[in-house]
């Protein structure tokens, strides 16, 4: 079995299409979307429509929630705020409703967790060891049989591991393929499809093969120029177009 794990599409239809073309070649049986379909870029309604068509499972990101929950925008910077107000005016009624009904996390096939930020919040980051340790502790307390959690939100590929003695560390993010040890616990971030922040502009995602406990990170080039032109024509801040080229 092969599963594609994607996250943080952020209204970048060109990046999403490039990733879906690659996923199609991989012949996956499921596509799991870890949230933030919208925000920042210029094709929010088209990206939701595409995700409704192709994703087996989706969870809600903080930008998805900010479309209907005004209070959750308080933590947004000025660019994120402008983009989400613009996004709100572009969504069809059905697609806005779809965002409203997304769960904040879900359990996949009784074996894995999928969330955007953490189990507690779609706006909490896992970037430091204490944050990873806290997440592992929550999993051990509430989901004893589950050893793997997929998360997004940071827009960077990451793998955190907890060994049987409780030692938590981050693995080298430059490894493209990883065989997971069934004795250990993992927090795995596929990076971002539509606004990567790892100094590489290419769209990022994972193929997960649960039977072999194997994950493979992918980086896919896409029509960056077209995505940027759409942003500029839409009246969104030009910085949002510029940052895509830098991968920041
Ligand atoms: Fe995001």
mmCIF file of C-alpha atoms and ligand atoms in Angstrom:
data_model
loop_
_atom_site.group_PDB
_atom_site.id
_atom_site.type_symbol
_atom_site.label_atom_id
_atom_site.label_comp_id
_atom_site.label_asym_id
_atom_site.label_seq_id
_atom_site.Cartn_x
_atom_site.Cartn_y
_atom_site.Cartn_z
ATOM 1 C CA UNK A 1 0.000 0.000 0.000
ATOM 2 C CA UNK A 2 1.181 3.516 -0.831
ATOM 3 C CA UNK A 3 -0.173 6.708 0.754
ATOM 4 C CA UNK A 4 0.660 10.273 -0.294
ATOM 5 C CA UNK A 5 0.908 12.768 2.570
ATOM 6 C CA UNK A 6 0.565 16.422 1.549
ATOM 7 C CA UNK A 7 0.253 19.622 3.579
ATOM 8 C CA UNK A 8 0.119 23.428 3.423
ATOM 9 C CA UNK A 9 -1.063 23.804 -0.171
ATOM 10 C CA UNK A 10 -1.948 27.441 0.548
ATOM 11 C CA UNK A 11 -3.950 28.171 -2.598
ATOM 12 C CA UNK A 12 -1.039 27.357 -4.913
ATOM 13 C CA UNK A 13 -2.824 25.447 -7.684
ATOM 14 C CA UNK A 14 0.267 25.147 -9.888
ATOM 15 C CA UNK A 15 2.226 23.441 -7.084
ATOM 16 C CA UNK A 16 -0.750 21.216 -6.206
ATOM 17 C CA UNK A 17 -1.182 20.078 -9.822
ATOM 18 C CA UNK A 18 2.541 19.236 -10.123
ATOM 19 C CA UNK A 19 2.369 17.190 -6.910
ATOM 20 C CA UNK A 20 -0.815 15.394 -7.981
ATOM 21 C CA UNK A 21 0.767 14.482 -11.335
ATOM 22 C CA UNK A 22 3.695 12.914 -9.484
ATOM 23 C CA UNK A 23 1.341 11.162 -7.037
ATOM 24 C CA UNK A 24 -0.628 9.710 -9.950
ATOM 25 C CA UNK A 25 2.551 8.125 -11.315
ATOM 26 C CA UNK A 26 3.250 6.593 -7.895
ATOM 27 C CA UNK A 27 -0.154 4.838 -8.011
ATOM 28 C CA UNK A 28 -1.084 5.621 -4.404
ATOM 29 C CA UNK A 29 -4.198 4.231 -2.761
ATOM 30 C CA UNK A 30 -4.892 7.280 -0.590
ATOM 31 C CA UNK A 31 -4.048 10.967 -0.353
ATOM 32 C CA UNK A 32 -3.942 12.497 3.129
ATOM 33 C CA UNK A 33 -4.020 16.292 3.375
ATOM 34 C CA UNK A 34 -2.729 17.812 6.635
ATOM 35 C CA UNK A 35 -4.418 21.195 6.295
ATOM 36 C CA UNK A 36 -3.965 24.813 5.180
ATOM 37 C CA UNK A 37 -5.507 24.321 1.767
ATOM 38 C CA UNK A 38 -5.996 28.102 1.589
ATOM 39 C CA UNK A 39 -4.182 31.311 2.524
ATOM 40 C CA UNK A 40 -1.299 33.369 1.030
ATOM 41 C CA UNK A 41 -1.619 32.467 -2.681
ATOM 42 C CA UNK A 42 -4.145 33.124 -5.419
ATOM 43 C CA UNK A 43 -6.212 29.969 -6.159
ATOM 44 C CA UNK A 44 -8.120 29.114 -2.953
ATOM 45 C CA UNK A 45 -11.415 27.944 -4.444
ATOM 46 C CA UNK A 46 -9.706 25.866 -7.156
ATOM 47 C CA UNK A 47 -7.438 24.181 -4.582
ATOM 48 C CA UNK A 48 -10.382 23.233 -2.331
ATOM 49 C CA UNK A 49 -12.257 21.808 -5.327
ATOM 50 C CA UNK A 50 -9.196 19.754 -6.286
ATOM 51 C CA UNK A 51 -8.698 18.473 -2.732
ATOM 52 C CA UNK A 52 -12.368 17.521 -2.456
ATOM 53 C CA UNK A 53 -11.881 15.501 -5.634
ATOM 54 C CA UNK A 54 -8.632 13.741 -4.777
ATOM 55 C CA UNK A 55 -7.992 13.633 -1.011
ATOM 56 C CA UNK A 56 -9.097 10.579 0.926
ATOM 57 C CA UNK A 57 -8.772 12.419 4.226
ATOM 58 C CA UNK A 58 -8.243 16.079 5.137
ATOM 59 C CA UNK A 59 -7.769 17.892 8.418
ATOM 60 C CA UNK A 60 -8.169 21.596 9.141
ATOM 61 C CA UNK A 61 -5.225 24.005 9.232
ATOM 62 C CA UNK A 62 -5.180 27.344 11.030
ATOM 63 C CA UNK A 63 -5.646 29.229 7.731
ATOM 64 C CA UNK A 64 -8.604 27.001 6.800
ATOM 65 C CA UNK A 65 -10.175 27.763 10.191
ATOM 66 C CA UNK A 66 -9.423 31.498 9.864
ATOM 67 C CA UNK A 67 -11.792 31.706 6.882
ATOM 68 C CA UNK A 68 -14.773 31.314 9.237
ATOM 69 C CA UNK A 69 -13.254 31.922 12.717
ATOM 70 C CA UNK A 70 -12.270 35.588 12.879
ATOM 71 C CA UNK A 71 -10.671 35.249 16.345
ATOM 72 C CA UNK A 72 -8.124 32.784 14.999
ATOM 73 C CA UNK A 73 -6.718 35.511 12.713
ATOM 74 C CA UNK A 74 -5.364 37.410 15.700
ATOM 75 C CA UNK A 75 -2.048 35.567 15.551
ATOM 76 C CA UNK A 76 -1.676 36.245 11.798
ATOM 77 C CA UNK A 77 0.900 38.665 10.402
ATOM 78 C CA UNK A 78 -0.256 41.437 8.084
ATOM 79 C CA UNK A 79 0.312 39.425 4.866
ATOM 80 C CA UNK A 80 -1.502 36.340 6.158
ATOM 81 C CA UNK A 81 -4.354 38.538 7.334
ATOM 82 C CA UNK A 82 -4.736 40.362 4.001
ATOM 83 C CA UNK A 83 -4.634 37.043 2.140
ATOM 84 C CA UNK A 84 -7.251 35.359 4.302
ATOM 85 C CA UNK A 85 -9.679 38.297 3.943
ATOM 86 C CA UNK A 86 -9.158 38.145 0.163
ATOM 87 C CA UNK A 87 -9.603 34.348 0.256
ATOM 88 C CA UNK A 88 -12.914 34.620 2.091
ATOM 89 C CA UNK A 89 -14.378 36.661 -0.777
ATOM 90 C CA UNK A 90 -13.316 34.090 -3.396
ATOM 91 C CA UNK A 91 -14.825 30.870 -2.011
ATOM 92 C CA UNK A 92 -17.992 29.217 -3.251
ATOM 93 C CA UNK A 93 -20.565 28.482 -0.564
ATOM 94 C CA UNK A 94 -19.927 24.719 -0.781
ATOM 95 C CA UNK A 95 -16.159 25.076 -0.529
ATOM 96 C CA UNK A 96 -16.410 27.449 2.450
ATOM 97 C CA UNK A 97 -18.721 24.909 4.096
ATOM 98 C CA UNK A 98 -16.240 22.130 3.345
ATOM 99 C CA UNK A 99 -13.532 23.998 5.303
ATOM 100 C CA UNK A 100 -15.920 24.436 8.234
ATOM 101 C CA UNK A 101 -16.546 20.715 8.499
ATOM 102 C CA UNK A 102 -12.922 19.547 8.496
ATOM 103 C CA UNK A 103 -11.757 17.822 11.703
ATOM 104 C CA UNK A 104 -8.759 19.213 13.593
ATOM 105 C CA UNK A 105 -7.085 15.810 13.630
ATOM 106 C CA UNK A 106 -7.957 12.272 12.689
ATOM 107 C CA UNK A 107 -6.793 8.691 13.215
ATOM 108 C CA UNK A 108 -5.875 6.895 9.988
ATOM 109 C CA UNK A 109 -6.652 3.192 9.688
ATOM 110 C CA UNK A 110 -6.445 2.872 13.531
ATOM 111 C CA UNK A 111 -2.657 3.162 13.212
ATOM 112 C CA UNK A 112 -1.552 6.728 12.503
ATOM 113 C CA UNK A 113 -2.478 10.250 13.556
ATOM 114 C CA UNK A 114 -2.891 13.109 11.065
ATOM 115 C CA UNK A 115 -2.987 16.689 12.367
ATOM 116 C CA UNK A 116 -1.970 20.169 11.227
ATOM 117 C CA UNK A 117 -0.091 21.580 14.230
ATOM 118 C CA UNK A 118 -0.480 19.291 17.241
ATOM 119 C CA UNK A 119 -3.314 17.260 18.770
ATOM 120 C CA UNK A 120 -4.286 20.252 20.915
ATOM 121 C CA UNK A 121 -4.064 23.105 18.411
ATOM 122 C CA UNK A 122 -3.821 23.677 14.675
ATOM 123 C CA UNK A 123 -1.639 26.718 15.413
ATOM 124 C CA UNK A 124 1.065 25.100 17.588
ATOM 125 C CA UNK A 125 4.454 24.330 16.092
ATOM 126 C CA UNK A 126 6.711 21.317 16.483
ATOM 127 C CA UNK A 127 10.165 22.729 15.803
ATOM 128 C CA UNK A 128 11.991 22.291 19.125
ATOM 129 C CA UNK A 129 12.786 19.126 21.122
ATOM 130 C CA UNK A 130 10.506 20.099 24.029
ATOM 131 C CA UNK A 131 7.587 20.520 21.595
ATOM 132 C CA UNK A 132 8.256 17.105 20.042
ATOM 133 C CA UNK A 133 8.573 15.552 23.522
ATOM 134 C CA UNK A 134 5.241 17.089 24.547
ATOM 135 C CA UNK A 135 3.579 15.641 21.452
ATOM 136 C CA UNK A 136 5.052 12.169 22.029
ATOM 137 C CA UNK A 137 3.819 12.310 25.637
ATOM 138 C CA UNK A 138 0.294 13.223 24.491
ATOM 139 C CA UNK A 139 0.316 10.302 22.036
ATOM 140 C CA UNK A 140 1.523 7.841 24.699
ATOM 141 C CA UNK A 141 -1.130 9.076 27.121
ATOM 142 C CA UNK A 142 -4.133 9.211 24.771
ATOM 143 C CA UNK A 143 -3.312 6.868 21.861
ATOM 144 C CA UNK A 144 -1.185 4.101 23.332
ATOM 145 C CA UNK A 145 -1.151 1.853 20.261
ATOM 146 C CA UNK A 146 -0.171 4.618 17.799
ATOM 147 C CA UNK A 147 3.498 5.207 17.033
ATOM 148 C CA UNK A 148 3.382 7.537 14.022
ATOM 149 C CA UNK A 149 1.930 11.035 13.677
ATOM 150 C CA UNK A 150 1.971 13.127 10.509
ATOM 151 C CA UNK A 151 1.865 16.886 11.034
ATOM 152 C CA UNK A 152 2.324 20.091 9.007
ATOM 153 C CA UNK A 153 2.204 23.837 9.794
ATOM 154 C CA UNK A 154 5.980 24.542 9.814
ATOM 155 C CA UNK A 155 6.284 24.262 6.001
ATOM 156 C CA UNK A 156 9.512 22.262 6.469
ATOM 157 C CA UNK A 157 10.211 18.575 6.085
ATOM 158 C CA UNK A 158 10.996 17.020 9.442
ATOM 159 C CA UNK A 159 11.268 13.686 11.211
ATOM 160 C CA UNK A 160 11.332 13.501 15.010
ATOM 161 C CA UNK A 161 11.995 10.162 16.689
ATOM 162 C CA UNK A 162 11.527 8.871 20.253
ATOM 163 C CA UNK A 163 13.419 5.708 21.184
ATOM 164 C CA UNK A 164 12.352 3.124 23.797
ATOM 165 C CA UNK A 165 14.372 4.921 26.485
ATOM 166 C CA UNK A 166 12.486 8.166 25.838
ATOM 167 C CA UNK A 167 15.301 9.985 24.016
ATOM 168 C CA UNK A 168 13.871 12.452 21.469
ATOM 169 C CA UNK A 169 15.853 13.747 18.493
ATOM 170 C CA UNK A 170 15.373 15.197 15.043
ATOM 171 C CA UNK A 171 16.729 13.126 12.161
ATOM 172 C CA UNK A 172 18.718 14.526 9.270
ATOM 173 C CA UNK A 173 16.138 16.219 7.012
ATOM 174 C CA UNK A 174 18.277 15.594 3.922
ATOM 175 C CA UNK A 175 17.673 11.856 3.888
ATOM 176 C CA UNK A 176 15.138 11.213 1.135
ATOM 177 C CA UNK A 177 14.144 7.686 2.169
ATOM 178 C CA UNK A 178 13.731 6.378 5.664
ATOM 179 C CA UNK A 179 12.777 2.958 7.026
ATOM 180 C CA UNK A 180 10.961 3.437 10.321
ATOM 181 C CA UNK A 181 11.912 1.270 13.325
ATOM 182 C CA UNK A 182 8.747 -0.413 14.706
ATOM 183 C CA UNK A 183 10.150 -0.045 18.249
ATOM 184 C CA UNK A 184 10.289 3.748 17.978
ATOM 185 C CA UNK A 185 7.760 6.574 17.735
ATOM 186 C CA UNK A 186 7.801 9.184 14.951
ATOM 187 C CA UNK A 187 6.502 12.670 14.169
ATOM 188 C CA UNK A 188 6.765 13.264 10.425
ATOM 189 C CA UNK A 189 6.251 16.494 8.485
ATOM 190 C CA UNK A 190 5.992 16.272 4.669
ATOM 191 C CA UNK A 191 6.872 19.968 4.196
ATOM 192 C CA UNK A 192 4.664 22.331 2.204
ATOM 193 C CA UNK A 193 3.178 21.917 -1.270
ATOM 194 C CA UNK A 194 2.412 25.572 -1.918
ATOM 195 C CA UNK A 195 4.715 27.699 0.252
ATOM 196 C CA UNK A 196 7.857 25.760 1.244
ATOM 197 C CA UNK A 197 10.086 27.473 3.812
ATOM 198 C CA UNK A 198 13.226 25.379 3.584
ATOM 199 C CA UNK A 199 15.159 27.585 1.141
ATOM 200 C CA UNK A 200 14.037 25.439 -1.783
ATOM 201 C CA UNK A 201 11.121 26.619 -3.933
ATOM 202 C CA UNK A 202 10.004 23.146 -5.028
ATOM 203 C CA UNK A 203 6.745 21.602 -3.773
ATOM 204 C CA UNK A 204 7.297 19.067 -1.021
ATOM 205 C CA UNK A 205 5.402 15.914 -0.020
ATOM 206 C CA UNK A 206 5.826 12.316 1.227
ATOM 207 C CA UNK A 207 5.001 8.868 -0.047
ATOM 208 C CA UNK A 208 4.382 6.542 2.905
ATOM 209 C CA UNK A 209 4.409 2.748 2.530
ATOM 210 C CA UNK A 210 3.021 1.485 5.851
ATOM 211 C CA UNK A 211 3.617 -2.218 5.187
ATOM 212 C CA UNK A 212 7.335 -1.586 4.714
ATOM 213 C CA UNK A 213 7.209 1.335 7.200
ATOM 214 C CA UNK A 214 9.027 3.360 4.576
ATOM 215 C CA UNK A 215 8.742 7.085 3.884
ATOM 216 C CA UNK A 216 10.159 8.890 0.865
ATOM 217 C CA UNK A 217 10.397 12.678 0.654
ATOM 218 C CA UNK A 218 9.744 14.247 -2.732
ATOM 219 C CA UNK A 219 10.520 17.728 -4.069
ATOM 220 C CA UNK A 220 8.684 18.651 -7.279
ATOM 221 C CA UNK A 221 9.286 21.642 -9.593
ATOM 222 C CA UNK A 222 6.147 23.490 -10.703
ATOM 223 C CA UNK A 223 5.094 26.502 -12.807
ATOM 224 C CA UNK A 224 6.357 29.087 -10.324
ATOM 225 C CA UNK A 225 6.032 31.993 -12.778
ATOM 226 C CA UNK A 226 2.329 31.302 -13.366
ATOM 227 C CA UNK A 227 1.638 31.075 -9.606
ATOM 228 C CA UNK A 228 3.474 34.372 -9.065
ATOM 229 C CA UNK A 229 1.656 36.154 -11.898
ATOM 230 C CA UNK A 230 -1.708 35.097 -10.444
ATOM 231 C CA UNK A 231 -0.739 36.575 -7.067
ATOM 232 C CA UNK A 232 0.367 39.870 -8.620
ATOM 233 C CA UNK A 233 -2.755 40.148 -10.800
ATOM 234 C CA UNK A 234 -5.053 39.390 -7.873
ATOM 235 C CA UNK A 235 -3.836 42.405 -5.896
ATOM 236 C CA UNK A 236 -2.349 40.310 -3.094
ATOM 237 C CA UNK A 237 0.955 41.688 -1.663
ATOM 238 C CA UNK A 238 3.866 41.203 -4.108
ATOM 239 C CA UNK A 239 5.967 39.820 -1.230
ATOM 240 C CA UNK A 240 3.805 36.685 -1.347
ATOM 241 C CA UNK A 241 4.913 36.108 -4.956
ATOM 242 C CA UNK A 242 8.567 36.904 -4.247
ATOM 243 C CA UNK A 243 8.867 34.529 -1.270
ATOM 244 C CA UNK A 244 7.758 31.547 -3.387
ATOM 245 C CA UNK A 245 10.917 31.849 -5.494
ATOM 246 C CA UNK A 246 13.101 31.928 -2.378
ATOM 247 C CA UNK A 247 11.359 29.085 -0.564
ATOM 248 C CA UNK A 248 10.946 31.175 2.585
HETATM 249 FE FE1 LIG B 1 0.554 26.730 6.662
#
